[in-house]
Coordinates of C-alpha atoms in Angstrom, one line a residue:
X24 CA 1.7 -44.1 8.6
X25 CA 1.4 -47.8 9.7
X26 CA 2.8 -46.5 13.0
X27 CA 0.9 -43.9 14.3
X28 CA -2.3 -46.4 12.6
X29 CA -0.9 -49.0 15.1
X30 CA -0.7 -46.0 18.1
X31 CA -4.0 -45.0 17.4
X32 CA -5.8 -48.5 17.8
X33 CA -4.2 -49.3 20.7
X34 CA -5.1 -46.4 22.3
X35 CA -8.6 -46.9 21.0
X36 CA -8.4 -50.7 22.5
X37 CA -7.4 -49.1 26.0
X38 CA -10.8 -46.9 25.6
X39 CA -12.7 -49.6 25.1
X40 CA -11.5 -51.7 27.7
X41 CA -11.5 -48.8 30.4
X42 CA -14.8 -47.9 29.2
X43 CA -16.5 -52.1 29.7
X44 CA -14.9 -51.8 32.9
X45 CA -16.5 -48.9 34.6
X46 CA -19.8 -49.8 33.0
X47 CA -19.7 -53.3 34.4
X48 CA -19.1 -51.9 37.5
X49 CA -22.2 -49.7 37.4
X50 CA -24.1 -52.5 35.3
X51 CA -23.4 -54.7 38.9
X52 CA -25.0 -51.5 41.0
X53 CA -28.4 -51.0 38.5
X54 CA -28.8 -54.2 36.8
X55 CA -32.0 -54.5 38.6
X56 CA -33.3 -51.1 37.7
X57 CA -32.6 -52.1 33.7
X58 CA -34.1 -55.4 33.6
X59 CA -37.3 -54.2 35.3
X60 CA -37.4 -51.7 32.7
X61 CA -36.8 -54.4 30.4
X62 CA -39.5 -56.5 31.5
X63 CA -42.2 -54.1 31.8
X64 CA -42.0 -53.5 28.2
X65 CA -42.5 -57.2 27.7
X66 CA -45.8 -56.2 30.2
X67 CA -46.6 -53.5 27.7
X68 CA -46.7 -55.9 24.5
X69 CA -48.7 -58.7 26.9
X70 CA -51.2 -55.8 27.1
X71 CA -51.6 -54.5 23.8
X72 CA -51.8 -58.1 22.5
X73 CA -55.0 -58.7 25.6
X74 CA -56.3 -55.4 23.7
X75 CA -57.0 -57.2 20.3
X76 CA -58.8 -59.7 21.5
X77 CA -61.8 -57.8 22.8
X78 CA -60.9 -54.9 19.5
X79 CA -64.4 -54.5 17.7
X80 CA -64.2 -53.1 14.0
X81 CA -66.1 -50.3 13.0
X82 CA -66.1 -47.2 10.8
X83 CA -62.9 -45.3 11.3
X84 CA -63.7 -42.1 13.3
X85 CA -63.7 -38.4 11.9
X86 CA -60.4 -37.0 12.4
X87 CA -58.5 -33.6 11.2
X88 CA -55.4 -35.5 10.5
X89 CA -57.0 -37.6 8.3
X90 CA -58.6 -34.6 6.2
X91 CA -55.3 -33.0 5.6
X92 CA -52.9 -35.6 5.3
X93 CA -53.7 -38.5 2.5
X94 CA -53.5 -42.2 3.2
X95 CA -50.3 -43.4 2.4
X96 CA -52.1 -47.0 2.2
X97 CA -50.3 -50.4 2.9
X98 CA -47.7 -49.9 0.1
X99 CA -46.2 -46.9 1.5
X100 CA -47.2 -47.7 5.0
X101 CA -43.1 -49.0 5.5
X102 CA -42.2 -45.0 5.7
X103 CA -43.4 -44.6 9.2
X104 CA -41.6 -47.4 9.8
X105 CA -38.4 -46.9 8.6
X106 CA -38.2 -43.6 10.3
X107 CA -39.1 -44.9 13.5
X108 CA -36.1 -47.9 13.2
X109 CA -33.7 -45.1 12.1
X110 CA -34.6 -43.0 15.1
X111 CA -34.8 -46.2 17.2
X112 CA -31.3 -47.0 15.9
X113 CA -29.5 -44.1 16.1
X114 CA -30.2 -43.3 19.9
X115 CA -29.3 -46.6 20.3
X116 CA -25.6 -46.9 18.8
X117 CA -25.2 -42.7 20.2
X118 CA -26.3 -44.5 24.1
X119 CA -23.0 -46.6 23.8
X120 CA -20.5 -43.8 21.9
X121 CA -18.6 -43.4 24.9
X122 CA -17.2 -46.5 24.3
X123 CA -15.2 -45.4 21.4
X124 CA -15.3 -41.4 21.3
X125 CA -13.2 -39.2 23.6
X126 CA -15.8 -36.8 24.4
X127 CA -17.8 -38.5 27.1
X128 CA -20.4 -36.6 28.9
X129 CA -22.7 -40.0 30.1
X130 CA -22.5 -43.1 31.4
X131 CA -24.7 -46.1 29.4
X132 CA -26.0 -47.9 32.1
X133 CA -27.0 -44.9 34.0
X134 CA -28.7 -43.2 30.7
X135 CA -30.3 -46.4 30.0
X136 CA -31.7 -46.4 33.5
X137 CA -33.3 -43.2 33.4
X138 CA -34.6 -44.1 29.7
X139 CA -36.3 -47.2 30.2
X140 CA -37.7 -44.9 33.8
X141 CA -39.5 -41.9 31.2
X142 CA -41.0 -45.1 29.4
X143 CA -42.2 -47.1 31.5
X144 CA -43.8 -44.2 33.5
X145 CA -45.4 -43.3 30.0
X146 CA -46.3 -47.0 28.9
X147 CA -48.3 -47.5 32.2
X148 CA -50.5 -44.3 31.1
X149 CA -50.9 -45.4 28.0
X150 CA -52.6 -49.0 29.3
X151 CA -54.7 -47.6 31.5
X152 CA -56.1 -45.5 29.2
X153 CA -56.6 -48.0 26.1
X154 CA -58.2 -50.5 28.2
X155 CA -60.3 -47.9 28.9
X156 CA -62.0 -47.5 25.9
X157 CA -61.5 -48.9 22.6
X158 CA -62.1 -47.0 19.1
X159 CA -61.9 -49.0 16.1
X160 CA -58.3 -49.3 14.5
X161 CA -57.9 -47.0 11.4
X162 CA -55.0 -49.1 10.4
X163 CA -55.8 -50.6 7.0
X164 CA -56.0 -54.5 8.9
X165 CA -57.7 -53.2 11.8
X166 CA -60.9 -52.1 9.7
X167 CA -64.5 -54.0 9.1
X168 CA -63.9 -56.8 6.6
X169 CA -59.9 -57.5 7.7
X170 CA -59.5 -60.9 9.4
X171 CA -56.9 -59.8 11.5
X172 CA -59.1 -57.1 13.1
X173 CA -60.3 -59.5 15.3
X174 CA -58.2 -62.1 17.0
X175 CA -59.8 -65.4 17.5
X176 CA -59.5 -66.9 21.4
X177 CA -56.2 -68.3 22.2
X178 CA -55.8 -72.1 21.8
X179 CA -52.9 -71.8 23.9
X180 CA -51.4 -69.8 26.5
X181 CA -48.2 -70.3 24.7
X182 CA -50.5 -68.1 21.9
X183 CA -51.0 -65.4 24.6
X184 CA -47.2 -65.1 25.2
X185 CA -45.6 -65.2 22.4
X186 CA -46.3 -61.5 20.9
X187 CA -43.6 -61.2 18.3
X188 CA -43.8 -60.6 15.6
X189 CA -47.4 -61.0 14.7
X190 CA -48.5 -59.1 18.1
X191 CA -46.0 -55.7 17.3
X192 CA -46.6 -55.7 13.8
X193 CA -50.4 -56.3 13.1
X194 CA -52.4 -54.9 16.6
X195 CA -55.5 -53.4 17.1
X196 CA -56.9 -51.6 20.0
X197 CA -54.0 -50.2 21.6
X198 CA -54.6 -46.5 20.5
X199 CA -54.6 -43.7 23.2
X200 CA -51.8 -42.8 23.1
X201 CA -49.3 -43.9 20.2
X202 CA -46.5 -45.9 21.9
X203 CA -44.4 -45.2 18.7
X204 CA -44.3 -41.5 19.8
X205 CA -43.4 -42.2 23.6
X206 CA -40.2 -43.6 22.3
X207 CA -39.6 -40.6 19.7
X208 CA -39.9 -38.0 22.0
X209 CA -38.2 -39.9 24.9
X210 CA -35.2 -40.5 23.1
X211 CA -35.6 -37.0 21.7
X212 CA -35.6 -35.0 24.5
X213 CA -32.9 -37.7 26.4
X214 CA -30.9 -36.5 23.5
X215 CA -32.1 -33.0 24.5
X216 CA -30.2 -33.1 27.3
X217 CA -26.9 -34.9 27.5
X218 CA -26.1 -34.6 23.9
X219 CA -23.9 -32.2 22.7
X220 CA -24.7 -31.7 18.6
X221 CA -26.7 -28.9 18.6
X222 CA -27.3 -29.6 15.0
X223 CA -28.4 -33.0 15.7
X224 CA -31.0 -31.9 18.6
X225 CA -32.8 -29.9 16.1
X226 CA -32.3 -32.2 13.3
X227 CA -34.4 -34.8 16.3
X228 CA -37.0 -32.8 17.1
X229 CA -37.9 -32.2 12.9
X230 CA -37.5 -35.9 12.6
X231 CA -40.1 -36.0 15.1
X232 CA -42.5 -33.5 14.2
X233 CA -42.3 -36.1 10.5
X234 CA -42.9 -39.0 12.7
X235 CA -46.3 -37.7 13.8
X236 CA -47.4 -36.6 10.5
X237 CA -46.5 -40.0 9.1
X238 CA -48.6 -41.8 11.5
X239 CA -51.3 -40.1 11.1
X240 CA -51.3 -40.4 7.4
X241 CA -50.7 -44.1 7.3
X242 CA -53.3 -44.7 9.9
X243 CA -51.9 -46.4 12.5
X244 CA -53.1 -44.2 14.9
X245 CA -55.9 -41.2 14.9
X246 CA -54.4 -37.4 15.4
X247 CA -56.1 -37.3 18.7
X248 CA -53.0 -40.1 19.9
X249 CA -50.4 -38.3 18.5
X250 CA -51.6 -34.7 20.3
X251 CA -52.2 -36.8 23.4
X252 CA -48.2 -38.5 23.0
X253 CA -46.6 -34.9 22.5
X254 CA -47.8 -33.8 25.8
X255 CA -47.9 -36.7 27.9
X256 CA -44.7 -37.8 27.3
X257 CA -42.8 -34.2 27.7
X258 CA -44.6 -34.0 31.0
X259 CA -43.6 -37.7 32.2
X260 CA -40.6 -36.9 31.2
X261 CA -40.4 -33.4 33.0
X262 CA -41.5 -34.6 36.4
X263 CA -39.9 -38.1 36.4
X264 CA -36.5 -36.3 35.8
X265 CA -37.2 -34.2 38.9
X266 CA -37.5 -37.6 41.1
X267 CA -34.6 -39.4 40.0
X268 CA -31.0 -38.7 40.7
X269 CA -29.0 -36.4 39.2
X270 CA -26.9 -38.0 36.1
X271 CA -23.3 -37.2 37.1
X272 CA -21.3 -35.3 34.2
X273 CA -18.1 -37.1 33.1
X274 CA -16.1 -34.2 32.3
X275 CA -16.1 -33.5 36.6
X276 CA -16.8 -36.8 38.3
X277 CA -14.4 -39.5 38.8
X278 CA -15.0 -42.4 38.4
X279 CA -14.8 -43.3 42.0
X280 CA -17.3 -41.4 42.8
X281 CA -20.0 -42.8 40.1
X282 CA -21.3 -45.4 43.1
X283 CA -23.8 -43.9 46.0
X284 CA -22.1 -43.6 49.3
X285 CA -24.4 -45.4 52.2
X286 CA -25.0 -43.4 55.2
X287 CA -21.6 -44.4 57.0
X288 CA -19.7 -43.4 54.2
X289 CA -21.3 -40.0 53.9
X290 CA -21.0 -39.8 57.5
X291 CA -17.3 -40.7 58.0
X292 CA -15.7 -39.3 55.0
X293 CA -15.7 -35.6 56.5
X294 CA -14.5 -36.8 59.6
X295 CA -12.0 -38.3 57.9
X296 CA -11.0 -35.3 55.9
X297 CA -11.2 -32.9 59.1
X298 CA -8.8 -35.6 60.8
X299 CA -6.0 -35.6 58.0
X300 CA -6.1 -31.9 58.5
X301 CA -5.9 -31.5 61.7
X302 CA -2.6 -33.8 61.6
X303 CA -1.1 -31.4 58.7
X304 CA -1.6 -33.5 56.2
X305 CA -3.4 -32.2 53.3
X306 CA -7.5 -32.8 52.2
X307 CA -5.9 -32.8 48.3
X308 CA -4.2 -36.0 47.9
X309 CA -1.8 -34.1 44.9
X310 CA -0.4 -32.4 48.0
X311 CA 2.4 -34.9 48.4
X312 CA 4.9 -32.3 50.3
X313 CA 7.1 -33.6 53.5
X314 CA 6.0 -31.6 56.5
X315 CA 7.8 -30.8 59.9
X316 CA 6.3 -29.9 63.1
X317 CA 8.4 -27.6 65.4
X318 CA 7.0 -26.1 68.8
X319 CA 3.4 -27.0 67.6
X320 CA 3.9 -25.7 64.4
X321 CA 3.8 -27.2 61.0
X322 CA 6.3 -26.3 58.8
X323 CA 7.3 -26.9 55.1
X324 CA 10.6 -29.2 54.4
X325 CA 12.1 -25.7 53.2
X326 CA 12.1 -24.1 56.6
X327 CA 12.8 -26.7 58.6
X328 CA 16.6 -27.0 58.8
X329 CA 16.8 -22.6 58.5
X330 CA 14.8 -22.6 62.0
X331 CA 16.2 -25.7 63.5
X332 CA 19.7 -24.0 62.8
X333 CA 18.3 -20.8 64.5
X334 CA 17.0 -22.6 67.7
X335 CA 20.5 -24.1 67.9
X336 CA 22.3 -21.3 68.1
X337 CA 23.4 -20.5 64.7
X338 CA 23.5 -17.6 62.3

C-alpha cells in the first residue's frame, strides 16, 4: 500500500513539474497579453469608483424584477455574494486542473488569455455605457438618505486609487450593465467550451440563471442590467472568439508545436520536409529504418544484400 502510495506521488510530482514547465514556457510567449488583461480591470474599478463621485440619489426606478422577486435586504444580501465567489472560485481552481489531472484538454496561460480577452471586450462596453447615463443605485446604500450614496471629493489622489475594498464593495453608479454577470457568463460559456463535464456545464448555466435572479432581488442592480449582461456578453464572447486564435487541443498538439512559427519557419519547414524526402529519408521521424540506394533506387536493409548478391552473379 505504502508502495504503490509512494509510485503514485511521484508520478503526480513529475505532472506537476512537466506541467510548470510548458506553462512557463507559454507564460514567457503571452505574459504581455495577461497582464494587460490584468490591468484593464484595475482600469475598470478606476472607472466605477470616478462613477460614484458624480452618482445622484433618487427614487429607485420601476422595474419587473423588483415586482416579482422580494428584497432580500442587507441581511441576506451575502447570498448573491457567496454564489458569485463560489462560481468565481471554482473556474478559477478548474483553469489550473491540468496541473494535477491526467485529462488535459487546455493550456492555463492560453485559457487565461482568451478569458481576460471576452472581459475586457465586455468591461469597455459596460463604461461607456454607465458614464453615459446614471440611474440612481437601488442598492440599499446607494438610495436617498445613505451617506455612502454620495462620495465626498477626494482629499487625495492616493483616495482616487486605492479602490479596494471600499470601492468593489459599496459603489454606486456603475449600473448598465452588471459587471458581476460578465464574469458569470464568461466563465460559463469558457467552461462551455473546453470543459468536459457535461453535468457540470449544465449544473453552470442553472447557477447562472440563480445569479441573475439574486441580483435583482438584492438590488444591486435593476433587471434591465441583467437582460442587457445575458446578451451582451454571449455576443462579445461569440465574435471575440472568431478573432482570436484557435486554442490548440492537448489530446493532438505537441507540445512543440504550442509556440507560433514566424514566417521563415512556416516557410522553411516544408522545404525542409520535401528535402528529407527527396534524400529517402522519411517526413515521420518514428521511421528510423537503414536505407540503401542501388542504381538510383532506394531500397530497404532487407533487400539490399538479396540484390547486391544478384548483380554479382549469384543465385
Amino acid at each position: 500500500m505504502n508502495l504503490y502510495i509512494g509510485r503514485e506521488s511521484s508520478k503526480l510530482w513529475k505532472r506537476v513539474c512537466a506541467e510548470t514547465t510548458t506553462e512557463i514556457i507559454l507564460l514567457a510567449e503571452n505574459w504581455k497579453y495577461l497582464l494587460g488583461g490584468l490591468v484593464c480591470q484595475y482600469i475598470h474599478g478606476l472607472a466605477a469608483r470616478g462613477v460614484h463621485y458624480i452618482h445622484r440619489p433618487g427614487p429607485v426606478l420601476q422595474d419587473v424584477g423588483f415586482y416579482l422577486l422580494p428584497e432580500l435586504g442587507p441581511d441576506k444580501a451575502y447570498l448573491s455574494e457567496t454564489l458569485f465567489s463560489f462560481i468565481f472560485l471554482s473556474f478559477f481552481l478548474w483553469s489550473f486542473h491540468p496541473f494535477i489531472l491526467k485529462t488535459k484538454k487546455i493550456y492555463t496561460v492560453l485559457l487565461w488569455c482568451r478569458v481576460l480577452a471576452f472581459l475586457v471586450a465586455s468591461q469597455i462596453l459596460r463604461i461607456l455605457t454607465f458614464y453615459s447615463t446614471q440611474l440612481p443605485g437601488p442598492n440599499y446604500h446607494c438610495r436617498e438618505g445613505s451617506k455612502l450614496a454620495t462620495l465626498p471629493p477626494p482629499k487625495s489622489i492616493l483616495e482616487v486609487f486605492l479602490i479596494f475594498p471600499r470601492g468593489v464593495l459599496y459603489g454606486c453608479g456603475d449600473l448598465i450593465f452588471s459587471s458581476h454577470m460578465i464574469f458569470t457568463l464568461v466563465f460559463v460559456r469558457s467552461y462551455q467550451i473546453y470543459g468536459t463535464q457535461r453535468f457540470i456545464k449544465q449544473l453552470a448555466w442553472l447557477l447562472a440563471i440563480v445569479q441573475s435572479f439574486l441580483i435583482v432581488a438584492s438590488r444591486k442592480h435593476y433587471t434591465v442590467d441583467v437582460v442587457v449582461a445575458w446578451y451582451t456578453v454571449n455576443l462579445v464572447v461569440f465574435f471575440v472568439d472568431k478573432k482570436l486564435p484557435e486554442l490548440p487541443d492537448r489530446t493532438n498538439v505537441a507540445v512543440s508545436t504550442l509556440l507560433p512559427l514566424s514566417t521563415k519557419d512556416r516557410d522553411t519547414k516544408p522545404k525542409d520536409e520535401n528535402h528529407k524526402l527527396i534524400n529517402g529519408n522519411s517526413g515521420d521521424p518514428a521511421d528510423r529504418r537503414l536505407r540503401t540506394q542501388v542504381n538510383g533506387k532506394i531500397l530497404e536493409e532487407g533487400n539490399a544484400v538479396h540484390i547486391n548478391g544478384s548483380m554479382n552473379g549469384g543465385t
